[in-house]
Short mmCIF file of C-alpha atoms in Angstrom, two decimals:
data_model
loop_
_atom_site.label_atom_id
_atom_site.label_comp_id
_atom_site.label_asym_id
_atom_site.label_seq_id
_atom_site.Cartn_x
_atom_site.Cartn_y
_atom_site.Cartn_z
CA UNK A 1 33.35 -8.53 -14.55
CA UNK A 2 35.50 -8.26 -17.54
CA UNK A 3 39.29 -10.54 -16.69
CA UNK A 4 41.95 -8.13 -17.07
CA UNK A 5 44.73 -10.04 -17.34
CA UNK A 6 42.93 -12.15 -19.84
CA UNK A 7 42.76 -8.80 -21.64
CA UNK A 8 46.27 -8.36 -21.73
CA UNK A 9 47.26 -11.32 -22.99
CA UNK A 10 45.03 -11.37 -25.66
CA UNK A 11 46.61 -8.19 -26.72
CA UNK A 12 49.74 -9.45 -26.50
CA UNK A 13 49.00 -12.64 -28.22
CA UNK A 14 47.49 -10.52 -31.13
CA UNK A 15 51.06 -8.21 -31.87
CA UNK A 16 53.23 -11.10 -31.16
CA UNK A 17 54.97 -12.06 -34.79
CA UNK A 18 53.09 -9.31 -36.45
CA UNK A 19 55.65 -6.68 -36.68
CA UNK A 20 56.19 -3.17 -34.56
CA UNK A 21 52.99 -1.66 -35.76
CA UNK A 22 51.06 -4.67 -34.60
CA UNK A 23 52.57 -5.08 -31.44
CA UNK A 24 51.82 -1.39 -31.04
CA UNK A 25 48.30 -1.48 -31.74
CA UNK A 26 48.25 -4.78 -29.89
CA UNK A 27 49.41 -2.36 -26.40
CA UNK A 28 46.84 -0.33 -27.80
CA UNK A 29 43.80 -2.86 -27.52
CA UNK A 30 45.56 -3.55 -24.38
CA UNK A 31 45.32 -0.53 -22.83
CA UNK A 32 41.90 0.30 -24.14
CA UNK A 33 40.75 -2.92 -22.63
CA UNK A 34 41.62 -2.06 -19.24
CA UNK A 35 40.21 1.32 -19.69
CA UNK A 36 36.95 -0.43 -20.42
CA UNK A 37 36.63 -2.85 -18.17
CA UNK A 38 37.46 -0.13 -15.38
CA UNK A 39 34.81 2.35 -16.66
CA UNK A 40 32.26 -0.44 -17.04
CA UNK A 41 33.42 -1.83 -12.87
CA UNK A 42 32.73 1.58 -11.48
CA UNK A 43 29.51 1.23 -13.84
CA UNK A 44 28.74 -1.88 -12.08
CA UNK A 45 29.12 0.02 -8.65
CA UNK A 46 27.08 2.98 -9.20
CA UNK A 47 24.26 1.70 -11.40
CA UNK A 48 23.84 -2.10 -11.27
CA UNK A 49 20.67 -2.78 -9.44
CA UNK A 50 22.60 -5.90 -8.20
CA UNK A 51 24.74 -3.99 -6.05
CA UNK A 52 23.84 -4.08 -2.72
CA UNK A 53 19.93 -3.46 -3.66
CA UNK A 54 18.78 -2.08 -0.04
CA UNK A 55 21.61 1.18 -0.28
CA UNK A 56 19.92 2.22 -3.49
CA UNK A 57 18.33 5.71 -2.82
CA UNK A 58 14.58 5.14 -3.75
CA UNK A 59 14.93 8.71 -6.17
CA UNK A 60 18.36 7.39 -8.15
CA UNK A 61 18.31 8.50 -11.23
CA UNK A 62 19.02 5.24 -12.18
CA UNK A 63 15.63 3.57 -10.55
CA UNK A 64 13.84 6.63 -12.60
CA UNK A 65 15.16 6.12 -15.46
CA UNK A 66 14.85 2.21 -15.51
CA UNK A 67 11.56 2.87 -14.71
CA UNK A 68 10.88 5.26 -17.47
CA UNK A 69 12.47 2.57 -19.52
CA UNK A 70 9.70 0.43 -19.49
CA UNK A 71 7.16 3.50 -20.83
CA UNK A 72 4.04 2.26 -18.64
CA UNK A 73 3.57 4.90 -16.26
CA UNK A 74 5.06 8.39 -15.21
CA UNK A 75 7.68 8.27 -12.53
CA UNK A 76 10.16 10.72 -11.34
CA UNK A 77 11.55 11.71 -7.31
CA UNK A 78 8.84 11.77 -4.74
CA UNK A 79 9.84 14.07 -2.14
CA UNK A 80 8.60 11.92 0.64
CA UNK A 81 11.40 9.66 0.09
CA UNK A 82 13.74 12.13 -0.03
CA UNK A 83 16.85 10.89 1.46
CA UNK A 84 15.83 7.61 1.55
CA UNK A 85 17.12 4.09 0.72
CA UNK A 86 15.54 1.04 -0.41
CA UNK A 87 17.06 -0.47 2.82
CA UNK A 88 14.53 2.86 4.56
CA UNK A 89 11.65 2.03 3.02
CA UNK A 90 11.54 -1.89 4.06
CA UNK A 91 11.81 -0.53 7.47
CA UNK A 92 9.07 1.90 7.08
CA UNK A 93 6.55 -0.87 5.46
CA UNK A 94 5.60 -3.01 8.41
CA UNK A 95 1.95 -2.91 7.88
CA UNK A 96 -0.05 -5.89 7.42
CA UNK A 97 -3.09 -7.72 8.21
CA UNK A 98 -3.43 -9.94 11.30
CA UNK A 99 -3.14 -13.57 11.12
CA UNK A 100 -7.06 -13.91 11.98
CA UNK A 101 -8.26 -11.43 9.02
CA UNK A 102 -9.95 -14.92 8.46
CA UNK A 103 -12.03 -14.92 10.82
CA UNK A 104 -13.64 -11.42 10.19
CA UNK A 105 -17.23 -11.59 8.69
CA UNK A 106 -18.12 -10.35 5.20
CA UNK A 107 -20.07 -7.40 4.51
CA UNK A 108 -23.79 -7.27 3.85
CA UNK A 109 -23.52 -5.95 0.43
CA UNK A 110 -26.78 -4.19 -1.36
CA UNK A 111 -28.76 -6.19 -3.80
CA UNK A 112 -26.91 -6.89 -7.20
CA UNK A 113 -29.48 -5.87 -9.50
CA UNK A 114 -28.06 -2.52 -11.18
CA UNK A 115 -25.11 -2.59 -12.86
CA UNK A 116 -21.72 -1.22 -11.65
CA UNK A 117 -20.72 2.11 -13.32
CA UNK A 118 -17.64 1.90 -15.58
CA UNK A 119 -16.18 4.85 -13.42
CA UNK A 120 -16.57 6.49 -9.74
CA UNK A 121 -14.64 8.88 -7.85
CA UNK A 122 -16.23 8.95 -4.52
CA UNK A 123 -14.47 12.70 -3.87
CA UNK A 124 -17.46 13.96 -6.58
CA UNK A 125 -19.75 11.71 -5.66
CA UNK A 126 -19.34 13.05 -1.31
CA UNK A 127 -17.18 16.48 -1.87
CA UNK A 128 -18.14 17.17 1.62
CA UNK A 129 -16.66 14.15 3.11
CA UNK A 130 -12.74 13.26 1.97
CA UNK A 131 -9.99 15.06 2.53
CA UNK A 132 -8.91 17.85 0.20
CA UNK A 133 -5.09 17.10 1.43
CA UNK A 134 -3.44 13.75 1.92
CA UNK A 135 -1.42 12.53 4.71
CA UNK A 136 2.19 12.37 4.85
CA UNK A 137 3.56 9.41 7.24
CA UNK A 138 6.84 10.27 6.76
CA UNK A 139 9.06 8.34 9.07
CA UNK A 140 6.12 6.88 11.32
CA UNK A 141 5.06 3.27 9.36
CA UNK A 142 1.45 4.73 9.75
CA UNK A 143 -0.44 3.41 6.70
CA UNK A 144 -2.60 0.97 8.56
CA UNK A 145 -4.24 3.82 10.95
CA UNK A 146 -4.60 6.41 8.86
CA UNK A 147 -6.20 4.58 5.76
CA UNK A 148 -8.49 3.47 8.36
CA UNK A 149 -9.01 6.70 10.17
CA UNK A 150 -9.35 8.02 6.94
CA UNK A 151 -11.85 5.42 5.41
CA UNK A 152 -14.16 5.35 8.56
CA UNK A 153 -14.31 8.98 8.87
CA UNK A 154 -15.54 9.42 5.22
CA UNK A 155 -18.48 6.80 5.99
CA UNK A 156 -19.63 8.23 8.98
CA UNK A 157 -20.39 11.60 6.82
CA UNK A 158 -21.51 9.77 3.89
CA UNK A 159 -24.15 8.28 6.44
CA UNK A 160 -24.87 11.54 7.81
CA UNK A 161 -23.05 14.51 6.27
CA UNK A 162 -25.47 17.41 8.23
CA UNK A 163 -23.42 16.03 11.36
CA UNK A 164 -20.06 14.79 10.29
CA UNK A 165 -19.57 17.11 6.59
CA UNK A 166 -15.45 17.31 6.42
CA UNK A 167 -15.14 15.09 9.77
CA UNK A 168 -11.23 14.46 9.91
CA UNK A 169 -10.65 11.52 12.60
CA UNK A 170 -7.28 11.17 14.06
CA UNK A 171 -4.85 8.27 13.36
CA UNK A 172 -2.83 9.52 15.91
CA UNK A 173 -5.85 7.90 18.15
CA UNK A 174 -4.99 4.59 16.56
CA UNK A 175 -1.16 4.95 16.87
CA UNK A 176 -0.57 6.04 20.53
CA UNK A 177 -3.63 4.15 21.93
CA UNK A 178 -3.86 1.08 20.76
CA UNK A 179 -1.51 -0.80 23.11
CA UNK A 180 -2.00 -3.79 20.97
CA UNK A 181 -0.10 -2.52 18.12
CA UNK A 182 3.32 -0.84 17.67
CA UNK A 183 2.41 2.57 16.56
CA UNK A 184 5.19 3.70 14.62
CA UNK A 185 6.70 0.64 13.82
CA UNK A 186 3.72 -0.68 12.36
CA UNK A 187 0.28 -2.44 13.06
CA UNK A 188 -2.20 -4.54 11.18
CA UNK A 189 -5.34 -2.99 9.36
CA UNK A 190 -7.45 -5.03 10.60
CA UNK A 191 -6.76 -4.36 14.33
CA UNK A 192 -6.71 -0.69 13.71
CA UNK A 193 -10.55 -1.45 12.63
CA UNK A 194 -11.06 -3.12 15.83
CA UNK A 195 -9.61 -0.69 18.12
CA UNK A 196 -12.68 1.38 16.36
CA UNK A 197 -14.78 -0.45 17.50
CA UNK A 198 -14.09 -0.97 20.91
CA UNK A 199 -12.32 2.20 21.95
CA UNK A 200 -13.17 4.54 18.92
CA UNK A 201 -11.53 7.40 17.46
CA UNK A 202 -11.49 11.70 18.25
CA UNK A 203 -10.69 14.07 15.79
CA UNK A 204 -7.87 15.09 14.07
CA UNK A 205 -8.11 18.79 15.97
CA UNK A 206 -8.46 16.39 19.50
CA UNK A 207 -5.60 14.36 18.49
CA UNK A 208 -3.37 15.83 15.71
CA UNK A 209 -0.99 13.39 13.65
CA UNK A 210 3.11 13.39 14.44
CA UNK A 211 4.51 12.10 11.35
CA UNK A 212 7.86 12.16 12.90
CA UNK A 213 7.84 8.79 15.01
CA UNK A 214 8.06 10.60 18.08
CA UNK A 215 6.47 9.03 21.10
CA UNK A 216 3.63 10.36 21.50
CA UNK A 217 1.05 9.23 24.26
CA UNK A 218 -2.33 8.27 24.25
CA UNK A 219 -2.72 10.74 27.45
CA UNK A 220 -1.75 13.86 25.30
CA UNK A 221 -4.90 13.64 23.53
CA UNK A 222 -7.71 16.28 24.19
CA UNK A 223 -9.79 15.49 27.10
CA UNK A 224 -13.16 17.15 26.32
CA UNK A 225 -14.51 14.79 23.00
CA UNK A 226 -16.55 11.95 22.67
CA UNK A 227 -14.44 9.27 20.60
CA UNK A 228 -16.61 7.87 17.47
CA UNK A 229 -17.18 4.20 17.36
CA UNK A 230 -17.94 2.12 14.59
CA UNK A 231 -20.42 -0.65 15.00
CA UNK A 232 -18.51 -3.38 13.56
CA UNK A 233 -16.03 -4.00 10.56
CA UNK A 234 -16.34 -6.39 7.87
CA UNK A 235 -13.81 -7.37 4.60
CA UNK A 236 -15.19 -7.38 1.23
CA UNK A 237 -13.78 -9.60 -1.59
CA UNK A 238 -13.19 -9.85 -4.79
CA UNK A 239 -13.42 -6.95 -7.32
CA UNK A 240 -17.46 -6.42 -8.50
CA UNK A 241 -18.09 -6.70 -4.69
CA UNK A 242 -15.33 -4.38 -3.88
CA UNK A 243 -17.42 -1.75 -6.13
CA UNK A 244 -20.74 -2.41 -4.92
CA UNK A 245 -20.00 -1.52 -1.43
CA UNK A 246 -17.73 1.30 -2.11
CA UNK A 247 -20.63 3.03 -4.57
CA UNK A 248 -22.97 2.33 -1.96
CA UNK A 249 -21.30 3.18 1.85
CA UNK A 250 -17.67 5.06 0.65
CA UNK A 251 -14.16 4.05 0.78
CA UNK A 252 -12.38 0.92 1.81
CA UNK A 253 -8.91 0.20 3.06
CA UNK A 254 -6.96 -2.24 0.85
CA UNK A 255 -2.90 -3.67 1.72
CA UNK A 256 -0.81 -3.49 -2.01
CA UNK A 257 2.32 -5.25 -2.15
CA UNK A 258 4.93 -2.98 -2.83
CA UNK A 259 7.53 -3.23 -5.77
CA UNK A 260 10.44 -0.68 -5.97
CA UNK A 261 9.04 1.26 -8.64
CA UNK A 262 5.65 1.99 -7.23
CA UNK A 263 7.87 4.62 -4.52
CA UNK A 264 8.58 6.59 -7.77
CA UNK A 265 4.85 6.78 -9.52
CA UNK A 266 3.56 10.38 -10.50
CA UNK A 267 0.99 9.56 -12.74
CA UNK A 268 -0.54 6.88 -15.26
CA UNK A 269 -1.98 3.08 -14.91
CA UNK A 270 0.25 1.69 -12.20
CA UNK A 271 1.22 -1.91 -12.87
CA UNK A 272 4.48 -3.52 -11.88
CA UNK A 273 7.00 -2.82 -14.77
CA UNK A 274 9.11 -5.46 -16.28
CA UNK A 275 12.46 -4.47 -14.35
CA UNK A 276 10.46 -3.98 -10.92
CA UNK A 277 11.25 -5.85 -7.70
CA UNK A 278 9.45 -6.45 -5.20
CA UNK A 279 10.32 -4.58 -1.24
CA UNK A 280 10.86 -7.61 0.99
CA UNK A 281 11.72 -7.45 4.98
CA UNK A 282 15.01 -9.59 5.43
CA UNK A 283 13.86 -10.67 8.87
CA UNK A 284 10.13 -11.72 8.66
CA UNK A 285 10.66 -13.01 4.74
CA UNK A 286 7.31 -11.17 4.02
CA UNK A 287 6.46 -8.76 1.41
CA UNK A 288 6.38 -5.16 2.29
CA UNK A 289 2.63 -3.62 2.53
CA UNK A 290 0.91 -0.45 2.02
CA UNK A 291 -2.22 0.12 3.47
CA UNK A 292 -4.35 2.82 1.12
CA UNK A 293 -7.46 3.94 0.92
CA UNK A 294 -10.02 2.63 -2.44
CA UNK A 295 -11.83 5.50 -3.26
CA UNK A 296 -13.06 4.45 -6.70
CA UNK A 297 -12.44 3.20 -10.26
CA UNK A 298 -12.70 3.85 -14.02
CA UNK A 299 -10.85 3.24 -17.66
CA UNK A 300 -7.88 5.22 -19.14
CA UNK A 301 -8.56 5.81 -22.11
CA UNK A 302 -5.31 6.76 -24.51
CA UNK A 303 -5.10 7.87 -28.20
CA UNK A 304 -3.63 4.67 -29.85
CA UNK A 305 -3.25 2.95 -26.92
CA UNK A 306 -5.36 0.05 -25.44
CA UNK A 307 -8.20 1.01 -22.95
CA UNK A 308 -6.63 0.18 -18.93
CA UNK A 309 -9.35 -0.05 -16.07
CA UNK A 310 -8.26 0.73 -12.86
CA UNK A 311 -8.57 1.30 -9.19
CA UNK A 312 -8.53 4.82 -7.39
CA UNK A 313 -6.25 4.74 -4.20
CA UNK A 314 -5.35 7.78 -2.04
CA UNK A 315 -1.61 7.00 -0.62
CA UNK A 316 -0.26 8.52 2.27
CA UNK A 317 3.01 9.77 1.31
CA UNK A 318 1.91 13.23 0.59
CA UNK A 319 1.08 15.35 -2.29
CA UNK A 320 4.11 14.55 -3.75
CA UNK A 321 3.45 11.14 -4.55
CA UNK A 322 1.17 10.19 -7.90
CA UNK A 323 -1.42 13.46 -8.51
CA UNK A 324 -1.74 15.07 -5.11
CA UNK A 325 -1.42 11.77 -3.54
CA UNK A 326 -3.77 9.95 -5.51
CA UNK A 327 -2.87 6.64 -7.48
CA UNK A 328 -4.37 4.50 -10.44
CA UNK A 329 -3.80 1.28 -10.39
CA UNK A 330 -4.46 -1.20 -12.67
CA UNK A 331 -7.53 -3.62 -12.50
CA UNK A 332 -8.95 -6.50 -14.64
CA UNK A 333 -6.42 -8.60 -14.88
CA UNK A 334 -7.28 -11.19 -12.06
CA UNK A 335 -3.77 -13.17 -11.50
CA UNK A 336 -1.95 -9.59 -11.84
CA UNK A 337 -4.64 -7.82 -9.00
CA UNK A 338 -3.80 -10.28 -7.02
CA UNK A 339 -0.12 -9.65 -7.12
CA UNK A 340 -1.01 -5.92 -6.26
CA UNK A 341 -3.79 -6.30 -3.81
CA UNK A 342 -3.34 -8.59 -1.59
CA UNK A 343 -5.83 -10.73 -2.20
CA UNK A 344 -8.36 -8.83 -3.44
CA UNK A 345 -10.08 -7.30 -0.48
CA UNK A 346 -11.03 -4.35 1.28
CA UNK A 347 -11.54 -4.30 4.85
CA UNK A 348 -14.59 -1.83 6.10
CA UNK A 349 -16.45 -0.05 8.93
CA UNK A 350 -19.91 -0.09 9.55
CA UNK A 351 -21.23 3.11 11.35
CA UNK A 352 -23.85 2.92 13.34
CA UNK A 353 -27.29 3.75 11.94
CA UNK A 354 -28.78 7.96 12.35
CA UNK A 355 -31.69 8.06 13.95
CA UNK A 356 -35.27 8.31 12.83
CA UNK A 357 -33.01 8.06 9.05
CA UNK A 358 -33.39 4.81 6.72
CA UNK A 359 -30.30 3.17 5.75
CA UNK A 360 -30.27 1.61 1.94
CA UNK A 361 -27.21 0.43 2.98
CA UNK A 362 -28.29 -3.11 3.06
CA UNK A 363 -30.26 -3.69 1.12
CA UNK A 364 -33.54 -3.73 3.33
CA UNK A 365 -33.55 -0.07 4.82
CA UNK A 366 -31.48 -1.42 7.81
CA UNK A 367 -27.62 -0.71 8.19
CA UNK A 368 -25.60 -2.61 6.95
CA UNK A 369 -24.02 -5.72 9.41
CA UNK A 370 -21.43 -8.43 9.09
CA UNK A 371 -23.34 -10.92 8.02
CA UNK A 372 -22.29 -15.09 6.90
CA UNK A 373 -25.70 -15.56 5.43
CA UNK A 374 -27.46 -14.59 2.06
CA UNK A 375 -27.39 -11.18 2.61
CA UNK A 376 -23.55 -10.49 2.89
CA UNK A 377 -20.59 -12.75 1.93
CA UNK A 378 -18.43 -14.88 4.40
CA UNK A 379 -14.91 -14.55 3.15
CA UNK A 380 -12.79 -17.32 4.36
CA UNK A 381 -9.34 -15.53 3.25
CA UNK A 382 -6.65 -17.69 5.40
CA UNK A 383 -8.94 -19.96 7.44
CA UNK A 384 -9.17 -19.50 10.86
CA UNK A 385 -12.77 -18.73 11.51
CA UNK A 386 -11.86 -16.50 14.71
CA UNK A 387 -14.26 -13.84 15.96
CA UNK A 388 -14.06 -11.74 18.78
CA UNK A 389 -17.24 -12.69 20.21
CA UNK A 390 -16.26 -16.43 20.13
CA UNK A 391 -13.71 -15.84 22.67
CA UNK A 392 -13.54 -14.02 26.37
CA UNK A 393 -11.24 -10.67 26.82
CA UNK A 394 -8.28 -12.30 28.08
CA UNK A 395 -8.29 -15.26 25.30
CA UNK A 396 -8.59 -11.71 23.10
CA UNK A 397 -5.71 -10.19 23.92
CA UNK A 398 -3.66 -13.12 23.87
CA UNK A 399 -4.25 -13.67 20.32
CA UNK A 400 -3.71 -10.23 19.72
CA UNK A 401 -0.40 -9.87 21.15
CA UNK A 402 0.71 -13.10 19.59
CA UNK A 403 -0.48 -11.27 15.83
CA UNK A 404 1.66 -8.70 16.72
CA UNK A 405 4.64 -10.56 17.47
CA UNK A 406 4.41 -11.92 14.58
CA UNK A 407 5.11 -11.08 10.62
CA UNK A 408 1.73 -9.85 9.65
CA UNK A 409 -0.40 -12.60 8.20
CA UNK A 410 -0.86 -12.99 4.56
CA UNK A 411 -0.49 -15.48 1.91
CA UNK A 412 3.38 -15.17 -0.10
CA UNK A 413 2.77 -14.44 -3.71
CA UNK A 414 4.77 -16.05 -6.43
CA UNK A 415 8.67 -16.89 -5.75
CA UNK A 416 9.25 -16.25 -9.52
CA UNK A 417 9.88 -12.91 -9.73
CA UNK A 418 13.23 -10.49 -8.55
CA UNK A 419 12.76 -8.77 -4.55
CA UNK A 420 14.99 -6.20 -2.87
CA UNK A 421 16.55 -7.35 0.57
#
């Protein structure tokens, strides 16, 4: 902040022995100073990202335009977060993985003979199965069930599409029943997977979403349908992998740290733009999360411009967000992935087998199972090594409840960059 009175007496100092016409011009500089440095405090106020950060309204012009600034992507207002602050949106972002994510099994992946492809978009590779529309969580922190309900209802009609073709499973099923978790005040991925497994999930008709937050109770669900349950769940790592079981049983559900400027993207290679910061939650000291759904991958390819690979997401902040709610963002770079996905893994359902149908899922004509041997990959992500079946119901849901009391469990990314608190 520019020192008024510093300001004044330099123009003083300056018409001092100089005559009238100096002394004048000296009031002059004077004046003009103070005129400055008041236009450029109110500047300060209204546009300074260092003002209090959190009461920054996510579609400021100013966050556009900074954003737009940096020339890597498209960004402009998202009508999701319409009315919303920075301060909103780290509220809103409680999603994470549990602290035993560890301890879940890899996935049996199919054999790695044929190469990947340099692009797939499983909505033309299953246009029966996803969702034309995307979801819209609004003001229920609802990421972590419905890129799950999402994810697992797409595999159960890529397995068998003559049954399940445009099965929509409910979130809602995840959010009100799963007395584990804390609906709309967030959950962990990797519990919503369990809950899938053990309790299953109806349909969207049974059991339609409230985006709203409003309490809604397991009870008000439809009484006369048989919940789907996946066989088991398993987390995939690392990118090739990532691919190989996506091509080969659908999508996967994958946490991205979020930076400011990700709330604004429309369209483009999303990476993290030189001005960005990242969302952090003041109380827990964690990163905020996104759960989204990995749908695919390919290049963009620009006249004059350097070829960008990247990963396929479908948010769930509505059609607003990106193109119709889907996202590209960018992949290759290991150390910067990383710093976007957390980790580099998906987490994934396993359906159960059809009847009297092979499964090439892996591998062997048999479907597809956690697995720590040569046929699938253990991923030790943050140690651990729990698994449910180690462990009686009650020693269960004490772990559970003590993952939910706490921040959700991940590894803290670099301390050299900017955050928002």
């Amino acid at each position: 902040m520019t020192d008024l009175k510093k300001v004044r007496a330099a123009a003083s100092k300056h018409g001092k022995g100089k005559g009238k016409k100096n002394q004048w011009f000296g009031y002059v500089v004077g004046i003009g100073g103070v005129s400055v440095a008041t236009a450029l405090a109110v500047l300060v106020v209204i546009l300074n990202p260092d003002r209090k950060p959190h009461q920054i309204p996510v579609n400021d012009e100013w966050l556009i335009s900074r954003v737009q600034s940096d020339k890597i992507f498209e960004a402009g207002p998202v009508e999701h977060f319409e009315d919303h602050t920075l301060a909103d949106v780290r509220r809103l972002s409680s999603n994470g993985v549990s602290p035993y994510i560890g301890g879940v099994p890899g996935c049996a992946l199919p054999p790695a003979g044929e190469s990947v492809p340099t692009a797939f978009d499983a909505r033309k590779e299953w246009p029966k199965c996803l969702k034309a529309e995307p979801y819209d969580s609004k003001n229920c922190t609802s990421s972590w069930a419905i890129a799950t309900a999402s994810s697992i209802a797409d595999r159960f009609c890529i397995s068998d599409p003559e049954t399940h073709a445009g099965l929509e499973l409910a979130p809602q099923t995840i959010l009100s029943c799963d007395s584990k978790q804390r609906g709309c005040q967030g959950g962990d991925t990797d519990a919503a997977f369990r809950f899938a497994v053990t309790d299953g999930l109806v349909s969207e008709e049974c059991f339609p979403f409230e985006p709203e937050g409003k309490d809604v109770t397991c009870s008000q669900k439809c009484s006369n349908e048989k919940p789907l349950k996946l066989s088991s769940f398993c987390v995939v790592s690392g990118a090739e992998p990532m691919m190989r079981d996506i091509l080969t049983n659908g999508p996967a559900v994958a946490m991205l740290v979020v930076y400011d400027d990700f709330l604004v993207y429309k369209g483009g290679v999303y990476t993290p733009g030189k001005t960005s910061h990242r969302i952090v939650d003041p109380v827990r000291r964690n990163y905020a999360l996104q759960a989204v759904k990995v749908i695919g991958w390919g290049v963009d390819i620009e006249k004059g411009r350097k070829t960008q690979p990247y990963w396929l997401i479908e948010n769930s902040w509505g059609a607003d967000w990106g193109q119709n709610g889907i996202g590209k963002i960018a992949r290759g770079d290991s150390d910067q992935e990383k710093k976007l996905f957390l980790n580099l893994f998906t987490v994934a359902g396993v359906v159960p087998p059809v009847a009297g149908k092979m499964q090439d899922q892996g591998g062997d004509g048999s479907s597809p199972s956690p697995s720590g041997d040569d046929d699938g990959q253990q991923v030790n992500l943050q140690g651990g090594g729990w698994k449910a079946s180690d462990l009686d119901d009650a020693e269960v849901d004490a772990l559970l409840k003590e993952a939910a009391a706490n921040s959700p469990g991940f590894e803290h990314l670099a301390d050299d960059e900017e955050e928002v608190e």
